[in-house]
mmCIF file with all atom_site columns, C-alpha atoms in Angstrom:
data_model
loop_
_atom_site.group_PDB
_atom_site.id
_atom_site.type_symbol
_atom_site.label_atom_id
_atom_site.label_alt_id
_atom_site.label_comp_id
_atom_site.label_asym_id
_atom_site.label_entity_id
_atom_site.label_seq_id
_atom_site.pdbx_PDB_ins_code
_atom_site.Cartn_x
_atom_site.Cartn_y
_atom_site.Cartn_z
_atom_site.occupancy
_atom_site.B_iso_or_equiv
_atom_site.pdbx_formal_charge
_atom_site.auth_seq_id
_atom_site.auth_comp_id
_atom_site.auth_asym_id
_atom_site.auth_atom_id
_atom_site.pdbx_PDB_model_num
ATOM 1   C CA . CYS S 1 1   ? -38.153 57.945  9.038   1.00 71.00 ? 1   CYS S CA 1
ATOM 2   C CA . ASP S 1 2   ? -39.178 55.579  6.486   1.00 82.00 ? 2   ASP S CA 1
ATOM 3   C CA . TYR S 1 3   ? -39.079 52.003  6.651   1.00 86.00 ? 3   TYR S CA 1
ATOM 4   C CA . GLY S 1 4   ? -39.017 49.314  3.590   1.00 88.00 ? 4   GLY S CA 1
ATOM 5   C CA . ASN S 1 5   ? -38.091 45.622  3.161   1.00 90.00 ? 5   ASN S CA 1
ATOM 6   C CA . VAL S 1 6   ? -34.731 44.574  1.887   1.00 89.00 ? 6   VAL S CA 1
ATOM 7   C CA . THR S 1 7   ? -34.652 41.080  0.264   1.00 90.00 ? 7   THR S CA 1
ATOM 8   C CA . ILE S 1 8   ? -31.079 39.921  0.296   1.00 90.00 ? 8   ILE S CA 1
ATOM 9   C CA . LEU S 1 9   ? -30.260 36.672  -1.812  1.00 90.00 ? 9   LEU S CA 1
ATOM 10  C CA . VAL S 1 10  ? -27.695 34.313  -0.973  1.00 87.00 ? 10  VAL S CA 1
ATOM 11  C CA . THR S 1 11  ? -25.772 32.844  -3.608  1.00 86.00 ? 11  THR S CA 1
ATOM 12  C CA . ASP S 1 12  ? -23.983 29.405  -2.739  1.00 84.00 ? 12  ASP S CA 1
ATOM 13  C CA . THR S 1 13  ? -20.585 28.998  -4.176  1.00 89.00 ? 13  THR S CA 1
ATOM 14  C CA . ASN S 1 14  ? -18.969 25.915  -4.408  1.00 92.00 ? 14  ASN S CA 1
ATOM 15  C CA . ASP S 1 15  ? -17.297 24.202  -1.124  1.00 93.00 ? 15  ASP S CA 1
ATOM 16  C CA . ALA S 1 16  ? -14.143 22.105  -1.784  1.00 94.00 ? 16  ALA S CA 1
ATOM 17  C CA . PRO S 1 17  ? -14.133 18.366  -0.648  1.00 95.00 ? 17  PRO S CA 1
ATOM 18  C CA . ARG S 1 18  ? -12.117 17.604  2.561   1.00 94.00 ? 18  ARG S CA 1
ATOM 19  C CA . PHE S 1 19  ? -10.811 14.183  3.418   1.00 92.00 ? 19  PHE S CA 1
ATOM 20  C CA . VAL S 1 20  ? -12.348 12.955  6.837   1.00 87.00 ? 20  VAL S CA 1
ATOM 21  C CA . ILE S 1 21  ? -9.256  11.415  8.259   1.00 82.00 ? 21  ILE S CA 1
ATOM 22  C CA . HIS S 1 22  ? -5.908  13.196  8.938   1.00 77.00 ? 22  HIS S CA 1
ATOM 23  C CA . ASP S 1 23  ? -2.492  10.931  8.812   1.00 79.00 ? 23  ASP S CA 1
ATOM 24  C CA . PRO S 1 24  ? -4.190  8.101   6.978   1.00 86.00 ? 24  PRO S CA 1
ATOM 25  C CA . SER S 1 25  ? -2.050  4.632   7.104   1.00 87.00 ? 25  SER S CA 1
ATOM 26  C CA . CYS S 1 26  ? -2.668  1.641   5.227   1.00 89.00 ? 26  CYS S CA 1
ATOM 27  C CA . ALA S 1 27  ? -0.653  -1.737  5.206   1.00 89.00 ? 27  ALA S CA 1
ATOM 28  C CA . VAL S 1 28  ? -0.007  -4.463  2.335   1.00 91.00 ? 28  VAL S CA 1
ATOM 29  C CA . TYR S 1 29  ? 1.516   -7.699  2.542   1.00 92.00 ? 29  TYR S CA 1
ATOM 30  C CA . GLU S 1 30  ? 4.477   -8.279  0.525   1.00 93.00 ? 30  GLU S CA 1
ATOM 31  C CA . ASN S 1 31  ? 4.569   -10.173 -3.000  1.00 94.00 ? 31  ASN S CA 1
ATOM 32  C CA . VAL S 1 32  ? 0.771   -10.082 -3.093  1.00 94.00 ? 32  VAL S CA 1
ATOM 33  C CA . PRO S 1 33  ? -0.614  -9.887  -6.874  1.00 95.00 ? 33  PRO S CA 1
ATOM 34  C CA . VAL S 1 34  ? -0.868  -6.744  -8.996  1.00 96.00 ? 34  VAL S CA 1
ATOM 35  C CA . ASN S 1 35  ? -4.551  -5.206  -8.325  1.00 95.00 ? 35  ASN S CA 1
ATOM 36  C CA . THR S 1 36  ? -4.853  -6.460  -4.836  1.00 92.00 ? 36  THR S CA 1
ATOM 37  C CA . THR S 1 37  ? -6.503  -4.002  -2.612  1.00 89.00 ? 37  THR S CA 1
ATOM 38  C CA . ILE S 1 38  ? -4.422  -2.501  0.385   1.00 89.00 ? 38  ILE S CA 1
ATOM 39  C CA . MET S 1 39  ? -5.705  -2.824  3.939   1.00 81.00 ? 39  MET S CA 1
ATOM 40  C CA . ASN S 1 40  ? -6.215  -0.403  6.267   1.00 69.00 ? 40  ASN S CA 1
ATOM 41  C CA . ALA S 1 41  ? -3.014  -0.415  8.744   1.00 66.00 ? 41  ALA S CA 1
ATOM 42  C CA . SER S 1 42  ? -5.296  -0.649  12.348  1.00 64.00 ? 42  SER S CA 1
ATOM 43  C CA . ASN S 1 43  ? -7.425  -3.210  11.003  1.00 65.00 ? 43  ASN S CA 1
ATOM 44  C CA . TYR S 1 44  ? -6.220  -5.473  8.189   1.00 67.00 ? 44  TYR S CA 1
ATOM 45  C CA . ASP S 1 45  ? -9.491  -6.961  7.487   1.00 66.00 ? 45  ASP S CA 1
ATOM 46  C CA . LYS S 1 46  ? -10.941 -3.381  5.976   1.00 73.00 ? 46  LYS S CA 1
ATOM 47  C CA . GLN S 1 47  ? -10.066 -2.079  2.699   1.00 75.00 ? 47  GLN S CA 1
ATOM 48  C CA . CYS S 1 48  ? -7.515  1.254   2.905   1.00 78.00 ? 48  CYS S CA 1
ATOM 49  C CA . ILE S 1 49  ? -10.045 3.711   1.535   1.00 76.00 ? 49  ILE S CA 1
ATOM 50  C CA . ILE S 1 50  ? -9.438  7.278   2.078   1.00 81.00 ? 50  ILE S CA 1
ATOM 51  C CA . THR S 1 51  ? -12.786 8.744   2.916   1.00 85.00 ? 51  THR S CA 1
ATOM 52  C CA . ALA S 1 52  ? -13.980 12.435  1.956   1.00 90.00 ? 52  ALA S CA 1
ATOM 53  C CA . TYR S 1 53  ? -16.772 14.385  2.239   1.00 90.00 ? 53  TYR S CA 1
ATOM 54  C CA . ASP S 1 54  ? -18.108 17.395  0.306   1.00 93.00 ? 54  ASP S CA 1
ATOM 55  C CA . GLU S 1 55  ? -20.681 19.931  1.507   1.00 92.00 ? 55  GLU S CA 1
ATOM 56  C CA . ASP S 1 56  ? -22.170 20.266  -1.597  1.00 91.00 ? 56  ASP S CA 1
ATOM 57  C CA . VAL S 1 57  ? -24.149 17.047  -1.974  1.00 87.00 ? 57  VAL S CA 1
ATOM 58  C CA . SER S 1 58  ? -24.551 17.229  -5.605  1.00 90.00 ? 58  SER S CA 1
ATOM 59  C CA . ASP S 1 59  ? -20.899 17.020  -6.168  1.00 92.00 ? 59  ASP S CA 1
ATOM 60  C CA . THR S 1 60  ? -19.056 13.996  -7.515  1.00 94.00 ? 60  THR S CA 1
ATOM 61  C CA . LEU S 1 61  ? -16.021 13.141  -6.276  1.00 94.00 ? 61  LEU S CA 1
ATOM 62  C CA . THR S 1 62  ? -13.116 11.845  -7.903  1.00 94.00 ? 62  THR S CA 1
ATOM 63  C CA . TRP S 1 63  ? -9.936  10.558  -6.082  1.00 93.00 ? 63  TRP S CA 1
ATOM 64  C CA . SER S 1 64  ? -6.413  10.358  -7.829  1.00 95.00 ? 64  SER S CA 1
ATOM 65  C CA . ILE S 1 65  ? -2.903  9.620   -6.680  1.00 95.00 ? 65  ILE S CA 1
ATOM 66  C CA . THR S 1 66  ? -0.559  12.803  -7.523  1.00 94.00 ? 66  THR S CA 1
ATOM 67  C CA . ARG S 1 67  ? 2.650   11.432  -5.765  1.00 94.00 ? 67  ARG S CA 1
ATOM 68  C CA . ASN S 1 68  ? 3.042   8.077   -6.455  1.00 92.00 ? 68  ASN S CA 1
ATOM 69  C CA . SER S 1 69  ? 6.625   6.213   -5.543  1.00 78.00 ? 69  SER S CA 1
ATOM 70  C CA . ASP S 1 70  ? 7.886   4.106   -8.087  1.00 84.00 ? 70  ASP S CA 1
ATOM 71  C CA . TYR S 1 71  ? 4.158   4.105   -9.608  1.00 91.00 ? 71  TYR S CA 1
ATOM 72  C CA . MET S 1 72  ? 3.382   0.978   -7.070  1.00 94.00 ? 72  MET S CA 1
ATOM 73  C CA . PHE S 1 73  ? -0.531  2.202   -6.402  1.00 95.00 ? 73  PHE S CA 1
ATOM 74  C CA . GLY S 1 74  ? -3.291  3.201   -8.005  1.00 94.00 ? 74  GLY S CA 1
ATOM 75  C CA . ILE S 1 75  ? -6.931  4.091   -6.677  1.00 92.00 ? 75  ILE S CA 1
ATOM 76  C CA . LYS S 1 76  ? -10.280 3.607   -7.637  1.00 91.00 ? 76  LYS S CA 1
ATOM 77  C CA . ARG S 1 77  ? -11.407 6.923   -8.851  1.00 93.00 ? 77  ARG S CA 1
ATOM 78  C CA . ALA S 1 78  ? -15.107 6.464   -7.994  1.00 90.00 ? 78  ALA S CA 1
ATOM 79  C CA . THR S 1 79  ? -14.118 5.000   -4.452  1.00 88.00 ? 79  THR S CA 1
ATOM 80  C CA . GLY S 1 80  ? -10.864 5.895   -3.231  1.00 88.00 ? 80  GLY S CA 1
ATOM 81  C CA . ALA S 1 81  ? -9.805  2.297   -2.863  1.00 88.00 ? 81  ALA S CA 1
ATOM 82  C CA . ILE S 1 82  ? -5.861  1.940   -2.984  1.00 91.00 ? 82  ILE S CA 1
ATOM 83  C CA . TYR S 1 83  ? -4.599  -1.217  -4.898  1.00 93.00 ? 83  TYR S CA 1
ATOM 84  C CA . MET S 1 84  ? -1.134  -2.525  -5.960  1.00 94.00 ? 84  MET S CA 1
ATOM 85  C CA . VAL S 1 85  ? -0.041  -1.855  -9.426  1.00 96.00 ? 85  VAL S CA 1
ATOM 86  C CA . LYS S 1 86  ? 3.128   -3.653  -8.948  1.00 96.00 ? 86  LYS S CA 1
ATOM 87  C CA . SER S 1 87  ? 3.869   -6.333  -6.073  1.00 95.00 ? 87  SER S CA 1
ATOM 88  C CA . PRO S 1 88  ? 5.956   -4.709  -3.156  1.00 95.00 ? 88  PRO S CA 1
ATOM 89  C CA . ASN S 1 89  ? 9.034   -6.234  -1.708  1.00 93.00 ? 89  ASN S CA 1
ATOM 90  C CA . TYR S 1 90  ? 9.568   -5.654  1.808   1.00 92.00 ? 90  TYR S CA 1
ATOM 91  C CA . GLU S 1 91  ? 13.481  -6.597  1.561   1.00 90.00 ? 91  GLU S CA 1
ATOM 92  C CA . PHE S 1 92  ? 13.358  -3.830  -1.183  1.00 91.00 ? 92  PHE S CA 1
ATOM 93  C CA . LEU S 1 93  ? 11.443  -1.146  0.658   1.00 93.00 ? 93  LEU S CA 1
ATOM 94  C CA . ASP S 1 94  ? 9.021   -1.481  3.429   1.00 94.00 ? 94  ASP S CA 1
ATOM 95  C CA . THR S 1 95  ? 7.368   2.176   3.676   1.00 94.00 ? 95  THR S CA 1
ATOM 96  C CA . TYR S 1 96  ? 5.928   4.435   0.924   1.00 95.00 ? 96  TYR S CA 1
ATOM 97  C CA . THR S 1 97  ? 4.162   7.705   0.915   1.00 94.00 ? 97  THR S CA 1
ATOM 98  C CA . ILE S 1 98  ? 2.011   8.613   -1.683  1.00 95.00 ? 98  ILE S CA 1
ATOM 99  C CA . GLU S 1 99  ? -0.445  11.502  -2.064  1.00 95.00 ? 99  GLU S CA 1
ATOM 100 C CA . VAL S 1 100 ? -4.345  11.106  -2.849  1.00 94.00 ? 100 VAL S CA 1
ATOM 101 C CA . THR S 1 101 ? -6.194  13.982  -4.031  1.00 95.00 ? 101 THR S CA 1
ATOM 102 C CA . ILE S 1 102 ? -9.982  14.534  -4.126  1.00 94.00 ? 102 ILE S CA 1
ATOM 103 C CA . THR S 1 103 ? -11.621 16.537  -6.863  1.00 96.00 ? 103 THR S CA 1
ATOM 104 C CA . ASP S 1 104 ? -15.085 17.992  -6.893  1.00 96.00 ? 104 ASP S CA 1
ATOM 105 C CA . THR S 1 105 ? -17.277 18.637  -10.043 1.00 95.00 ? 105 THR S CA 1
ATOM 106 C CA . ALA S 1 106 ? -16.540 22.073  -9.967  1.00 94.00 ? 106 ALA S CA 1
ATOM 107 C CA . GLY S 1 107 ? -12.631 21.339  -9.829  1.00 96.00 ? 107 GLY S CA 1
ATOM 108 C CA . ALA S 1 108 ? -12.163 22.175  -6.080  1.00 96.00 ? 108 ALA S CA 1
ATOM 109 C CA . THR S 1 109 ? -9.434  19.534  -4.324  1.00 96.00 ? 109 THR S CA 1
ATOM 110 C CA . ASP S 1 110 ? -7.823  18.590  -1.425  1.00 96.00 ? 110 ASP S CA 1
ATOM 111 C CA . SER S 1 111 ? -4.921  16.401  -0.881  1.00 95.00 ? 111 SER S CA 1
ATOM 112 C CA . ILE S 1 112 ? -3.302  14.113  1.762   1.00 94.00 ? 112 ILE S CA 1
ATOM 113 C CA . GLU S 1 113 ? -0.105  12.132  2.156   1.00 94.00 ? 113 GLU S CA 1
ATOM 114 C CA . VAL S 1 114 ? -0.830  8.425   2.790   1.00 93.00 ? 114 VAL S CA 1
ATOM 115 C CA . SER S 1 115 ? 1.766   6.277   4.457   1.00 92.00 ? 115 SER S CA 1
ATOM 116 C CA . ILE S 1 116 ? 1.800   2.857   3.261   1.00 93.00 ? 116 ILE S CA 1
ATOM 117 C CA . THR S 1 117 ? 3.895   0.115   5.466   1.00 92.00 ? 117 THR S CA 1
ATOM 118 C CA . VAL S 1 118 ? 4.972   -3.335  3.481   1.00 94.00 ? 118 VAL S CA 1
ATOM 119 C CA . LEU S 1 119 ? 4.826   -6.041  5.942   1.00 92.00 ? 119 LEU S CA 1
ATOM 120 C CA . ASN S 1 120 ? 7.121   -8.794  5.981   1.00 90.00 ? 120 ASN S CA 1
ATOM 121 C CA . VAL S 1 121 ? 6.357   -12.700 5.084   1.00 89.00 ? 121 VAL S CA 1
ATOM 122 C CA . ASN S 1 122 ? 8.700   -15.445 5.488   1.00 83.00 ? 122 ASN S CA 1
ATOM 123 C CA . GLU S 1 123 ? 9.420   -16.353 2.052   1.00 78.00 ? 123 GLU S CA 1
ATOM 124 C CA . GLN S 1 124 ? 10.524  -19.766 0.798   1.00 77.00 ? 124 GLN S CA 1
ATOM 125 C CA . VAL S 1 125 ? 14.207  -20.596 1.297   1.00 78.00 ? 125 VAL S CA 1
ATOM 126 C CA . THR S 1 126 ? 16.211  -21.971 -1.844  1.00 75.00 ? 126 THR S CA 1
ATOM 127 C CA . LEU S 1 127 ? 18.225  -25.049 -1.557  1.00 72.00 ? 127 LEU S CA 1
ATOM 128 C CA . SER S 1 128 ? 20.140  -26.390 -3.904  1.00 75.00 ? 128 SER S CA 1
ATOM 129 C CA . TYR S 1 129 ? 23.546  -29.188 -4.049  1.00 69.00 ? 129 TYR S CA 1
ATOM 130 C CA . GLN S 1 130 ? 25.671  -29.978 -6.472  1.00 75.00 ? 130 GLN S CA 1
ATOM 131 C CA . THR S 1 131 ? 26.313  -33.399 -7.892  1.00 79.00 ? 131 THR S CA 1
ATOM 132 C CA . LEU S 1 132 ? 28.216  -35.299 -4.725  1.00 78.00 ? 132 LEU S CA 1
ATOM 133 C CA . TYR S 1 133 ? 30.529  -38.120 -4.624  1.00 81.00 ? 133 TYR S CA 1
ATOM 134 C CA . VAL S 1 134 ? 31.921  -40.719 -1.826  1.00 83.00 ? 134 VAL S CA 1
ATOM 135 C CA . ASP S 1 135 ? 33.999  -43.498 -2.309  1.00 84.00 ? 135 ASP S CA 1
ATOM 136 C CA . GLU S 1 136 ? 32.474  -46.797 -1.527  1.00 86.00 ? 136 GLU S CA 1
ATOM 137 C CA . ASN S 1 137 ? 33.255  -48.227 2.022   1.00 88.00 ? 137 ASN S CA 1
ATOM 138 C CA . SER S 1 138 ? 34.001  -44.858 3.161   1.00 86.00 ? 138 SER S CA 1
ATOM 139 C CA . ALA S 1 139 ? 33.139  -44.369 7.004   1.00 88.00 ? 139 ALA S CA 1
ATOM 140 C CA . SER S 1 140 ? 30.391  -43.352 8.697   1.00 87.00 ? 140 SER S CA 1
ATOM 141 C CA . GLY S 1 141 ? 30.060  -39.853 9.067   1.00 85.00 ? 141 GLY S CA 1
ATOM 142 C CA . THR S 1 142 ? 32.255  -39.017 6.299   1.00 85.00 ? 142 THR S CA 1
ATOM 143 C CA . VAL S 1 143 ? 31.448  -35.562 5.048   1.00 83.00 ? 143 VAL S CA 1
ATOM 144 C CA . VAL S 1 144 ? 30.309  -35.518 1.175   1.00 79.00 ? 144 VAL S CA 1
ATOM 145 C CA . GLY S 1 145 ? 29.485  -31.863 0.819   1.00 77.00 ? 145 GLY S CA 1
ATOM 146 C CA . SER S 1 146 ? 26.763  -29.027 2.124   1.00 73.00 ? 146 SER S CA 1
ATOM 147 C CA . PRO S 1 147 ? 24.051  -27.609 0.557   1.00 73.00 ? 147 PRO S CA 1
ATOM 148 C CA . THR S 1 148 ? 23.941  -24.258 -0.935  1.00 75.00 ? 148 THR S CA 1
ATOM 149 C CA . THR S 1 149 ? 21.288  -22.318 1.135   1.00 72.00 ? 149 THR S CA 1
ATOM 150 C CA . TYR S 1 150 ? 19.758  -18.673 0.186   1.00 69.00 ? 150 TYR S CA 1
ATOM 151 C CA . ASP S 1 151 ? 17.038  -16.985 2.019   1.00 70.00 ? 151 ASP S CA 1
ATOM 152 C CA . VAL S 1 152 ? 15.857  -13.410 1.113   1.00 72.00 ? 152 VAL S CA 1
ATOM 153 C CA . ASP S 1 153 ? 14.873  -12.919 4.638   1.00 70.00 ? 153 ASP S CA 1
ATOM 154 C CA . ALA S 1 154 ? 17.801  -11.324 6.713   1.00 65.00 ? 154 ALA S CA 1
ATOM 155 C CA . ASP S 1 155 ? 18.693  -12.980 9.841   1.00 69.00 ? 155 ASP S CA 1
ATOM 156 C CA . SER S 1 156 ? 17.664  -16.764 8.864   1.00 71.00 ? 156 SER S CA 1
ATOM 157 C CA . THR S 1 157 ? 19.161  -19.376 10.486  1.00 75.00 ? 157 THR S CA 1
ATOM 158 C CA . PHE S 1 158 ? 19.349  -22.816 8.860   1.00 74.00 ? 158 PHE S CA 1
ATOM 159 C CA . THR S 1 159 ? 19.065  -26.594 10.090  1.00 74.00 ? 159 THR S CA 1
ATOM 160 C CA . TYR S 1 160 ? 19.666  -29.690 8.355   1.00 71.00 ? 160 TYR S CA 1
ATOM 161 C CA . ARG S 1 161 ? 18.480  -32.761 8.907   1.00 71.00 ? 161 ARG S CA 1
#
């Protein structure tokens, strides 16, 4: 029986990038200015960054939004930080779902859905008066009119003093 050495060369192939968390959720207060970075839904002090990794450490990763409801959101291509392209309005829509895609240098991708909740804030009430007239010497407590009040927040109760 003859014996010999065999050399096997293993060629590295590209590994696709992968997202670190599954079912990520983020939050943003309504009426924030354009370009505001949105928050992590479980920790409002932190930015909502959709973290990914690639076993090919030399690959450069690029983030993009591939499904964007009403084009409300943008993403920093080098970091994955999500920001507002338009100011959100809780009374119009309080939850969005976008799709974020990560691409490596070789073009391999992974995608994930991100849920974004719009948090309600108490907005300023609009109060207006028409010109009101009352006869001189009218009795105390005479009703001369009432203000017109409008609040975009549902279920508002108004108290006048």
